[in-house]
Tab-separated table of C-alpha atoms (C1' of nucleotides) in Angstrom:
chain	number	residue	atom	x	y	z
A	230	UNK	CA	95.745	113.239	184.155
A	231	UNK	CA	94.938	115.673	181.686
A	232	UNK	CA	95.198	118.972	183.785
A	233	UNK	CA	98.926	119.593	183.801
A	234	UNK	CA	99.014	119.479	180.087
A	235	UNK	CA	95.924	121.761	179.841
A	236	UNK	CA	98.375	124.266	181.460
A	237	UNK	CA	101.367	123.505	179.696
A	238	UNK	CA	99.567	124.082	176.506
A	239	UNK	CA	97.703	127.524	177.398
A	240	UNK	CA	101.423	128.132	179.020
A	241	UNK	CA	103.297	127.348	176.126
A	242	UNK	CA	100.786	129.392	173.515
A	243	UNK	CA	101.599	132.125	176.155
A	244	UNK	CA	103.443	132.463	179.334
A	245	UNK	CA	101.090	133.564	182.219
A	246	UNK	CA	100.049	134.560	185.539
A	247	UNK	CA	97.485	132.053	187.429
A	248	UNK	CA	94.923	134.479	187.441
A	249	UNK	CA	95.699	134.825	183.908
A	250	UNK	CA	95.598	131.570	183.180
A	251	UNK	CA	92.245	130.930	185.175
A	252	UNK	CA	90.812	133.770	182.676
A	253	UNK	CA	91.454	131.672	179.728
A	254	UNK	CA	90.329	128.416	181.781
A	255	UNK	CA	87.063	130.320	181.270
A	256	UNK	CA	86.921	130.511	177.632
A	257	UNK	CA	88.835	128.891	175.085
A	258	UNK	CA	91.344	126.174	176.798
A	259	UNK	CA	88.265	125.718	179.681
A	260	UNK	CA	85.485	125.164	176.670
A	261	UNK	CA	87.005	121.340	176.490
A	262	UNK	CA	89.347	121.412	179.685
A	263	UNK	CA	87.823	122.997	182.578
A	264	UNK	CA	89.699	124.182	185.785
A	265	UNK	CA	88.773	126.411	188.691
A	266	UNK	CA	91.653	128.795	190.064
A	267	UNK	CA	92.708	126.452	192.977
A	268	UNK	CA	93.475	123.547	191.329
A	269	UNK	CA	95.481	126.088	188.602
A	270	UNK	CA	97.570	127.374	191.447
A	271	UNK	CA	97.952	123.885	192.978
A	272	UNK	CA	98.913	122.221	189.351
A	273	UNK	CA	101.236	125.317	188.873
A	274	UNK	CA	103.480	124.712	192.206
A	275	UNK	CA	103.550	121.078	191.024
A	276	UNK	CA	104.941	121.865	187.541
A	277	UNK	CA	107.440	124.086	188.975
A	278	UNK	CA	108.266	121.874	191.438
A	279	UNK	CA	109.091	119.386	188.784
A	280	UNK	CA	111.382	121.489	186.727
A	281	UNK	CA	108.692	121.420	183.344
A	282	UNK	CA	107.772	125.615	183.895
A	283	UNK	CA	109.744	128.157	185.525
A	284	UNK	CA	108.158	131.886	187.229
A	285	UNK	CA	109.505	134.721	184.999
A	286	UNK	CA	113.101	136.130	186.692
A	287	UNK	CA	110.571	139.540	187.466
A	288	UNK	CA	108.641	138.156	189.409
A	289	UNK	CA	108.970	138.551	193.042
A	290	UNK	CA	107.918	135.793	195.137
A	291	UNK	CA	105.247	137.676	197.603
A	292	UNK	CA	101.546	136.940	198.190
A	293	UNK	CA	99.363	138.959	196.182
A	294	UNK	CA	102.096	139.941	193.438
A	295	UNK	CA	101.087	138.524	189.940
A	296	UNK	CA	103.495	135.729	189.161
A	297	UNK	CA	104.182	134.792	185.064
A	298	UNK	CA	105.371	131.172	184.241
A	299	UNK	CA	106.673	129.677	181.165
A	300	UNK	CA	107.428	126.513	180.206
A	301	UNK	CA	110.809	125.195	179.904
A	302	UNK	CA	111.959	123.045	177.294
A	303	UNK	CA	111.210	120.200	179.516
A	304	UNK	CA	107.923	121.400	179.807
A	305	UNK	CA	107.943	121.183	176.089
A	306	UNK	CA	108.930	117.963	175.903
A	307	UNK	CA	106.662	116.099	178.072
A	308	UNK	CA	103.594	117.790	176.124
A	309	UNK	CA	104.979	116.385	172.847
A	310	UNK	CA	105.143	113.021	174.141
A	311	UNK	CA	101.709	113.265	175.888
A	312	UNK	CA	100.469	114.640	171.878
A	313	UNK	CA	101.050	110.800	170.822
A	314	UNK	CA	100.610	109.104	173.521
A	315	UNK	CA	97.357	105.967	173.415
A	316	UNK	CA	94.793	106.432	175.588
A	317	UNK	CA	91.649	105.611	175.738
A	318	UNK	CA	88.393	107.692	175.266
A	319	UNK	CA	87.143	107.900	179.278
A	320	UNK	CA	83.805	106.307	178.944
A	321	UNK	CA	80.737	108.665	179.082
A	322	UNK	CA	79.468	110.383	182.573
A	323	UNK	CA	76.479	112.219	181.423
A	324	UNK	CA	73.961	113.110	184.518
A	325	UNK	CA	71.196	114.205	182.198
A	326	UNK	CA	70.920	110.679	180.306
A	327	UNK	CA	71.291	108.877	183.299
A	328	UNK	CA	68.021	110.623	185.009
A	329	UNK	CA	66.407	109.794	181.521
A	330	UNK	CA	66.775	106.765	182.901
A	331	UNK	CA	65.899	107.263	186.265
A	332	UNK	CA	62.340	108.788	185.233
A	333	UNK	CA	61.916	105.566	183.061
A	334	UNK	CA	61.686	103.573	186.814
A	335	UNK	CA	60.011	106.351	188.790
A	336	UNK	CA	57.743	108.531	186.239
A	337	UNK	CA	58.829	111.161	183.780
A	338	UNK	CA	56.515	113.525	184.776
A	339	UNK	CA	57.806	117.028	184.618
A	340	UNK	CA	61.307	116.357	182.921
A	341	UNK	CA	59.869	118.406	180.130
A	342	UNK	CA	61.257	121.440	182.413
A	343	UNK	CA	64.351	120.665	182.807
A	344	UNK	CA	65.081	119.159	179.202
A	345	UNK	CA	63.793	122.379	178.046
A	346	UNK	CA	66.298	124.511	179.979
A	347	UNK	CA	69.106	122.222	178.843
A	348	UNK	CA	68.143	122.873	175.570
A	349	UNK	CA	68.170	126.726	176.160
A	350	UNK	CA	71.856	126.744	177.222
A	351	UNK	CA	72.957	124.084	174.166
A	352	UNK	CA	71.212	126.150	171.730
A	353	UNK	CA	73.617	129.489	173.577
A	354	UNK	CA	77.064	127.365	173.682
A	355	UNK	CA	76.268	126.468	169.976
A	356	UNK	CA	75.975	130.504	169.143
A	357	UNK	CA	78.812	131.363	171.049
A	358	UNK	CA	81.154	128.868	169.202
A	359	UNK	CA	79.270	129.811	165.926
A	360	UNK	CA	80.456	133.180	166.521
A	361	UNK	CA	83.981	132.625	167.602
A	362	UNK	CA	84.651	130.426	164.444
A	363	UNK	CA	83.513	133.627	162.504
A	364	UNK	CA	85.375	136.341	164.128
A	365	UNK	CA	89.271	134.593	164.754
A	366	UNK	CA	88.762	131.368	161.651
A	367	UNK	CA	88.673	133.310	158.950
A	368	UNK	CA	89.141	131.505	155.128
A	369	UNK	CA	92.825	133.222	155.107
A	370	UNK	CA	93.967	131.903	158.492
A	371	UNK	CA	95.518	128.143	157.088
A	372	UNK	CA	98.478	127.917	159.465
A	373	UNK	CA	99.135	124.429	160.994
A	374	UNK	CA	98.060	125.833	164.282
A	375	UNK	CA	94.739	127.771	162.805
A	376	UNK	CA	93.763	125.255	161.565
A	377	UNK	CA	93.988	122.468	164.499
A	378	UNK	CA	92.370	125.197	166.603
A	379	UNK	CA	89.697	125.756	164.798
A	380	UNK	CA	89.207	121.691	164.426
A	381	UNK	CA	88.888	121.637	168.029
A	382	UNK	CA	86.466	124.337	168.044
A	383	UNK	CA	84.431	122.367	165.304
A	384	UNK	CA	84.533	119.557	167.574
A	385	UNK	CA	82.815	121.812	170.256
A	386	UNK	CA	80.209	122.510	167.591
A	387	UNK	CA	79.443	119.451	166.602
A	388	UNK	CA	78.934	118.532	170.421
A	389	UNK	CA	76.835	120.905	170.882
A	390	UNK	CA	74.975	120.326	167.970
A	391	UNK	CA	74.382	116.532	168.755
A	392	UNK	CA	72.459	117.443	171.955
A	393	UNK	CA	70.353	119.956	170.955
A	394	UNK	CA	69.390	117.631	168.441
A	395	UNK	CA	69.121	114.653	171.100
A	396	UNK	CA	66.810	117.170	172.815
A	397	UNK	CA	64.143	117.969	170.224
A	398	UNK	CA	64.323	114.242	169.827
A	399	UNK	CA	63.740	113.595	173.909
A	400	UNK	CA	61.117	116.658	173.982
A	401	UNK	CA	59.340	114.894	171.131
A	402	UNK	CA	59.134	111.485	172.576
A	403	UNK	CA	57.741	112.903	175.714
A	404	UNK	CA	54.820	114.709	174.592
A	405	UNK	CA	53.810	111.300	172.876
A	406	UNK	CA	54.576	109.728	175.944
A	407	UNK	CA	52.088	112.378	177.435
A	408	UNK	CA	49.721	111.807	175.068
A	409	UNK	CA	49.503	108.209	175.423
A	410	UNK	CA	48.724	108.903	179.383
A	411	UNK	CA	46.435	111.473	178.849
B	59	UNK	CA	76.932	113.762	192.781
B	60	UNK	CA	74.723	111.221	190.640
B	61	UNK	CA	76.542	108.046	191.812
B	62	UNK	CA	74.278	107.312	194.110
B	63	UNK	CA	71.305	108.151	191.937
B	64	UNK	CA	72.917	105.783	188.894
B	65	UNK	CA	72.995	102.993	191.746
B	66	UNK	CA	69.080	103.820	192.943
B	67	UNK	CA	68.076	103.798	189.838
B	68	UNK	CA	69.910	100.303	188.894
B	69	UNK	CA	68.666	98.674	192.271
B	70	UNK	CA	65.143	100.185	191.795
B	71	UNK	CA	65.047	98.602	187.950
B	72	UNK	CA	66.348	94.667	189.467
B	73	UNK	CA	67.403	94.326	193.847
B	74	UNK	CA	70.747	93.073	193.505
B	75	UNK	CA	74.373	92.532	195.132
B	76	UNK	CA	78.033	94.916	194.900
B	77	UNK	CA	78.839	92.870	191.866
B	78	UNK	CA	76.161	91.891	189.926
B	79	UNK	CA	75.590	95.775	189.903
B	80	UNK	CA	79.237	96.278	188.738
B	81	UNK	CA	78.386	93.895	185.702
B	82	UNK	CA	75.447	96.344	185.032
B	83	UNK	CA	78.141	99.240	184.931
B	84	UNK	CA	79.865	97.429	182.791
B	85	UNK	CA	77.278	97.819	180.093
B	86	UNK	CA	73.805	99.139	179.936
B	87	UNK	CA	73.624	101.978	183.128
B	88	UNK	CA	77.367	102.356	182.664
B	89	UNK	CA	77.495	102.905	179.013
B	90	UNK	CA	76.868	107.048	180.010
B	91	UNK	CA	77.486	106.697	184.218
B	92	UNK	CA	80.871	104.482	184.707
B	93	UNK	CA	81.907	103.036	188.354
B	94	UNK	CA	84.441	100.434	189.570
B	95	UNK	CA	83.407	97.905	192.388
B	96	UNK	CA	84.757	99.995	194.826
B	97	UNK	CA	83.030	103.099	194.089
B	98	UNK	CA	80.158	100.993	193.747
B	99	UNK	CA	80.550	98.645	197.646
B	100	UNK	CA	81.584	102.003	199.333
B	101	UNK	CA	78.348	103.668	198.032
B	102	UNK	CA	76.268	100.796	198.719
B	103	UNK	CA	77.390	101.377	202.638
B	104	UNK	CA	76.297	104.917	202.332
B	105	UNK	CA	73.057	104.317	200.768
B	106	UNK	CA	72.441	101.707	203.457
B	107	UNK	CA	73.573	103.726	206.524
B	108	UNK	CA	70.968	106.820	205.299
B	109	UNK	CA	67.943	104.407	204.903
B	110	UNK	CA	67.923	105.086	201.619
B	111	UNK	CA	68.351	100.882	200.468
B	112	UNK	CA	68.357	97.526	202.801
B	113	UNK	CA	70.288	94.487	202.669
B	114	UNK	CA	67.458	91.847	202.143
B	115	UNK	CA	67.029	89.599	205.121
B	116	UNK	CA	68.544	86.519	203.440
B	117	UNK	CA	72.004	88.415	203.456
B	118	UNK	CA	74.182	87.288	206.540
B	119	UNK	CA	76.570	90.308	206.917
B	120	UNK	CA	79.770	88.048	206.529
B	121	UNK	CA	82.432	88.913	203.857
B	122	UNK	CA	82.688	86.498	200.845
B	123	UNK	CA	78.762	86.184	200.795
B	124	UNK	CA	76.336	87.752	198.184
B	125	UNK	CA	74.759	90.131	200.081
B	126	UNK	CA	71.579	91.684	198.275
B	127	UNK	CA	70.026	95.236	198.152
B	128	UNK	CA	66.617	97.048	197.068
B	129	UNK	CA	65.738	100.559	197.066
B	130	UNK	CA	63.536	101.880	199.989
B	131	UNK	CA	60.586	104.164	199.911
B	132	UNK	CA	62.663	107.152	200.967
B	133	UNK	CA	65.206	105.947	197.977
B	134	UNK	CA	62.602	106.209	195.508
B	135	UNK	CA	61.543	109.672	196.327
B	136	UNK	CA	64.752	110.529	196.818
B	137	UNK	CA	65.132	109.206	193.157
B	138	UNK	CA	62.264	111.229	192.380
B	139	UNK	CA	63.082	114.478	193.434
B	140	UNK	CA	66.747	114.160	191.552
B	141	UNK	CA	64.971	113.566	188.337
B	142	UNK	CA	62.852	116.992	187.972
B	143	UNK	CA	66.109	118.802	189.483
B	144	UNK	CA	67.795	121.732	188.221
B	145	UNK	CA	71.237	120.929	187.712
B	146	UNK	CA	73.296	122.574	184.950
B	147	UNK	CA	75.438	120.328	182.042
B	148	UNK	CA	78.932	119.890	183.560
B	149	UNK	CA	81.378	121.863	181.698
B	150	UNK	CA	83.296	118.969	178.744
B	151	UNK	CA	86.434	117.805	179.526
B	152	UNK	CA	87.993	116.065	177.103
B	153	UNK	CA	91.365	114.927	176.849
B	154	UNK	CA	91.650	114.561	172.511
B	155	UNK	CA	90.106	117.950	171.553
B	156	UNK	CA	92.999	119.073	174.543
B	157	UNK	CA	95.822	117.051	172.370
B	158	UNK	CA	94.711	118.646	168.886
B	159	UNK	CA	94.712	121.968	170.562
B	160	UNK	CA	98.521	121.346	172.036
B	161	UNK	CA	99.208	119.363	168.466
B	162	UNK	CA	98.897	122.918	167.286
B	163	UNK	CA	101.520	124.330	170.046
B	164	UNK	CA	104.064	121.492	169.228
B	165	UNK	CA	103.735	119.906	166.116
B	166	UNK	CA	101.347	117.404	164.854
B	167	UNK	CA	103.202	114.848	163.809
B	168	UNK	CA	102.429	111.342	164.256
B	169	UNK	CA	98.950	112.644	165.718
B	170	UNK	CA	97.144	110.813	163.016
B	171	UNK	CA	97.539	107.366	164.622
B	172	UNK	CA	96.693	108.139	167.376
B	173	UNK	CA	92.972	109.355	166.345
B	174	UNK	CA	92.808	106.268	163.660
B	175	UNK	CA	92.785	104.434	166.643
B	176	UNK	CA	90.036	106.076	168.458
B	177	UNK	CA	87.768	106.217	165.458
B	178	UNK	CA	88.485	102.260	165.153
B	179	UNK	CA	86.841	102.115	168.778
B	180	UNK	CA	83.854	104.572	168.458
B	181	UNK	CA	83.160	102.570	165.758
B	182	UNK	CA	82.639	99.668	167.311
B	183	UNK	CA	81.032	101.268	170.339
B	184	UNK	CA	78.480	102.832	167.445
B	185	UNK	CA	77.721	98.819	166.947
B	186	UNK	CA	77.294	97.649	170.042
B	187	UNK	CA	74.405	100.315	170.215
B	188	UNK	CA	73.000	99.610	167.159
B	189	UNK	CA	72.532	95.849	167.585
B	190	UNK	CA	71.242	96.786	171.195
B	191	UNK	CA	68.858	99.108	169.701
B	192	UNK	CA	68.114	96.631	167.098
B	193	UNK	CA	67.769	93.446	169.716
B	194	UNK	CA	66.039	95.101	173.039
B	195	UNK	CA	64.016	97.810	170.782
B	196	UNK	CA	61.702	96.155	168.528
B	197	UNK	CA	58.357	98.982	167.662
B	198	UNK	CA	56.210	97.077	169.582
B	199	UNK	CA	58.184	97.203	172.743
B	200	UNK	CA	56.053	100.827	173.489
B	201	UNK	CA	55.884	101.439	177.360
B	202	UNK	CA	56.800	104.675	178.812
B	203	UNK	CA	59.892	103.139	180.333
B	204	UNK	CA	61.126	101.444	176.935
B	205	UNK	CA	60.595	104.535	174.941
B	206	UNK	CA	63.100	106.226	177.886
B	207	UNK	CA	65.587	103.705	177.740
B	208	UNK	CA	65.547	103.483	174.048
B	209	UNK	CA	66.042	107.524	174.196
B	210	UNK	CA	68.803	107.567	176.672
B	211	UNK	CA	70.566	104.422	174.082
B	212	UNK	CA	69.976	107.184	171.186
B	213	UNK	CA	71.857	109.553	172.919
B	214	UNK	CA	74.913	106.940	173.122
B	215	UNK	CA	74.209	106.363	169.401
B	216	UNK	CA	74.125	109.994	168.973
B	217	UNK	CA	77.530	110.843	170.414
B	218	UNK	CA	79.438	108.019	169.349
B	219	UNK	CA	77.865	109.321	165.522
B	220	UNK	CA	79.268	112.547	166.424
B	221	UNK	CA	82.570	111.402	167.319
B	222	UNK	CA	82.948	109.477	164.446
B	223	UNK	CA	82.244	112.151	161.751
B	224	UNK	CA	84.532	114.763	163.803
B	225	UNK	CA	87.294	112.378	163.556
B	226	UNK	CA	86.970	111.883	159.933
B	227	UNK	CA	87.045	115.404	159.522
B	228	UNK	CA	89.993	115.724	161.733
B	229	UNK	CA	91.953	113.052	159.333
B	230	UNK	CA	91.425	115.051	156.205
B	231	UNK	CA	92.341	118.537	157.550
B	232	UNK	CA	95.821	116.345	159.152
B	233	UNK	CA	96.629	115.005	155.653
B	234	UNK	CA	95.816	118.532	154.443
B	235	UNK	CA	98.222	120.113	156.495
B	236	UNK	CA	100.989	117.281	155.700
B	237	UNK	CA	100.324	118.046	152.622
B	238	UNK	CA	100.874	120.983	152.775
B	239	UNK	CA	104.110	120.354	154.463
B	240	UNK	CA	105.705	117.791	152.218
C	180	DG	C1'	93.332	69.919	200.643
C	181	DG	C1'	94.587	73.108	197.134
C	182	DC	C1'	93.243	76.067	193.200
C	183	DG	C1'	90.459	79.107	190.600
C	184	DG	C1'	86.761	82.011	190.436
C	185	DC	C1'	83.158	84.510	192.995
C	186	DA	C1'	82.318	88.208	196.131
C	187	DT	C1'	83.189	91.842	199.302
C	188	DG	C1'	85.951	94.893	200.996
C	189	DT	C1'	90.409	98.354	202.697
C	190	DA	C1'	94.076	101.747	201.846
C	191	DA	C1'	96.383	105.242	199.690
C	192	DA	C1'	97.006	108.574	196.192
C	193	DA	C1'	95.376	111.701	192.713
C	194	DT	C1'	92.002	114.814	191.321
C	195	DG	C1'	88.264	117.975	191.802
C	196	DT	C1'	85.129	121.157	194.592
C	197	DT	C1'	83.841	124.621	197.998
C	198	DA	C1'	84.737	127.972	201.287
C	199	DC	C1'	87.684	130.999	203.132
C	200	DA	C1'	92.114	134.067	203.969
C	201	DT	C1'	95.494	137.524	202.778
C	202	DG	C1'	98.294	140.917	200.463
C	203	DA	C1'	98.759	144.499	196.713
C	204	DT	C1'	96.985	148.118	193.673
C	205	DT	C1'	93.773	151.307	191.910
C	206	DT	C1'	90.318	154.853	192.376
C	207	DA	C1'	86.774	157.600	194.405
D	141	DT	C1'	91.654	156.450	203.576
D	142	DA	C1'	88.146	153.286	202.525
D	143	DA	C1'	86.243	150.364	199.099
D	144	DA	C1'	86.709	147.691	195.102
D	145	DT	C1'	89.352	144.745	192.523
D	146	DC	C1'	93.389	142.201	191.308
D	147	DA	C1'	96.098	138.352	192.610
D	148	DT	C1'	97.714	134.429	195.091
D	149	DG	C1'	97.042	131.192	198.055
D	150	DT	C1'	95.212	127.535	202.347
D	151	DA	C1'	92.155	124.206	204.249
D	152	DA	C1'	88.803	120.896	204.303
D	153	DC	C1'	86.278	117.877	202.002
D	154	DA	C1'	84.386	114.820	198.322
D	155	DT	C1'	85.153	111.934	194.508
D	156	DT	C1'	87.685	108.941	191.549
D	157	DT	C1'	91.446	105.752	190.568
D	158	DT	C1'	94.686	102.097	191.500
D	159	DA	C1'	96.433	98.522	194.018
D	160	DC	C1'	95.899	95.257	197.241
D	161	DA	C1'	93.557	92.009	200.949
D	162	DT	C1'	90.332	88.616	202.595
D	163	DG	C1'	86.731	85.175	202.872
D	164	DC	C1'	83.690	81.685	200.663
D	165	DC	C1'	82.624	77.844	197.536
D	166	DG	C1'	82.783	74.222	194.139
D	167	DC	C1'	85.624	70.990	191.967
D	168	DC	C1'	89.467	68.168	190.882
DNA sequence: GGCGGCATGTAAAATGTTACATGATTTA
DNA sequence: TAAATCATGTAACATTTTACATGCCGCC
């Protein structure tokens, strides 16, 4: 139940429009918290609905108008509490291990392929992130919020980091595998 | 959609019934692809109903009786073709590098227990896969499906590893930044 | 014959995905 | 004024989660 407080955060660094909002789902908030635009329109009825954001007085209520939300103070609130709240790490879901797995019962014959692609688009991520902690973490930035933000983004990093290293590691083992069969 | 492939792939390594499969998720297949009972009987009907997996004969179709499956032909190449698929990494979603990031919009106080706690568990996730690794992974255990399995348990390793160092490194910047504030 | 554990399921709600629909604004 | 783009939404479906329901079986 995560979602809602994806949006009250991005909301609450800066009161926005859905569209807006679905814009930053696509970077920054959406590198660890993904959305698409319908479930951000959805979630944002919901929140209103529930008193925790509020539409800016401009804006009109009409289809196709852009529409800018904040978050009230009860908005506020409920993110603190969610900030300390326990719970649990959601136990892995990783399709790319499991059909590791899968070739182990029915051949790994041409997983090379696909491993190698995956490894393509970690190696990217990584660069991206690479480059955003360069361009907005500078040394000088050391305010509370700096600095959590760019933990997160180290945690992205180091994510990224761990699989294309899992990868080499999976690309080697299956050329000895190969070997062995050849 | 790799449910169904996590429960071909289970079925195709050992036939067995709804629960003795959801004892599997438990550990092993659902240490990276988690699934209740219910996720896990429903599918089971589906798999069935497409000719994908059978009931074996000595099942009488009455509730409260172990009723047993195996994978069919048309399972296993369905298996087959899933492995060499193209299929993108899903976007991450996850719910503590979304807390840091909001710690940062209100305050991150109190945050620290909170990720204590986590570490505590990755921890001892990290050694439940290293005695696995240790017990089911001896050198001379070298078949092409051991060297998978023991890949796909290096991943879990791998992660949990990750997870571990990111939260120590999340600690220090906190007490940093408390530091800082006292 | 009742109780606890094994085993299979149903129902409802929340969440996520995919495809489509509609109005407003800019610009060629 | 037509096309492109911005912006908000609906609808239908699939998946996941949570809570509950039911039947069988051994054992005391």
């Amino acid at each position: 139940m995560s979602l809602p407080h994806a949006i009250l955060t991005a909301l609450a660094e800066k009161p926005s429009s859905g569209l807006e909002l679905t814009r930053r789902f696509d970077k920054s908030i959406g590198y660890f918290w993904s959305a698409t635009h319908q479930q951000i329109y959805r979630e944002l009825g919901r929140l209103e609905e529930k008193g925790l954001i509020r539409a800016l007085p401009s804006a009109r209520p009409t289809r196709g108008q852009k529409k800018e939300y904040e978050v009230l103070p009860a908005g506020r609130a409920e993110l603190t509490a969610w900030v300390t709240d326990t719970e649990d790490p959601k136990p892995v879901r990783d399709a790319l291990l499991l059909r590791v797995r899968a070739a182990g019962v029915v051949g790994a014959e041409d997983l090379g392929a696909e491993l190698r692609r995956h490894l393509a688009l970690h190696r990217e991520q990584l660069a991206e992130y690479e480059a955003i902690e360069k361009r907005d973490f500078p040394p000088e930035r050391n305010a509370e919020q700096d600095r959590l933000r760019r933990l997160v983004l180290r945690g992205g990093i180091g994510l990224e980091s761990f699989w294309i290293s899992w990868l080499d590691e999976a690309l080697a083992e299956l050329e000895e595998i190969d070997g062995g069969r050849a």
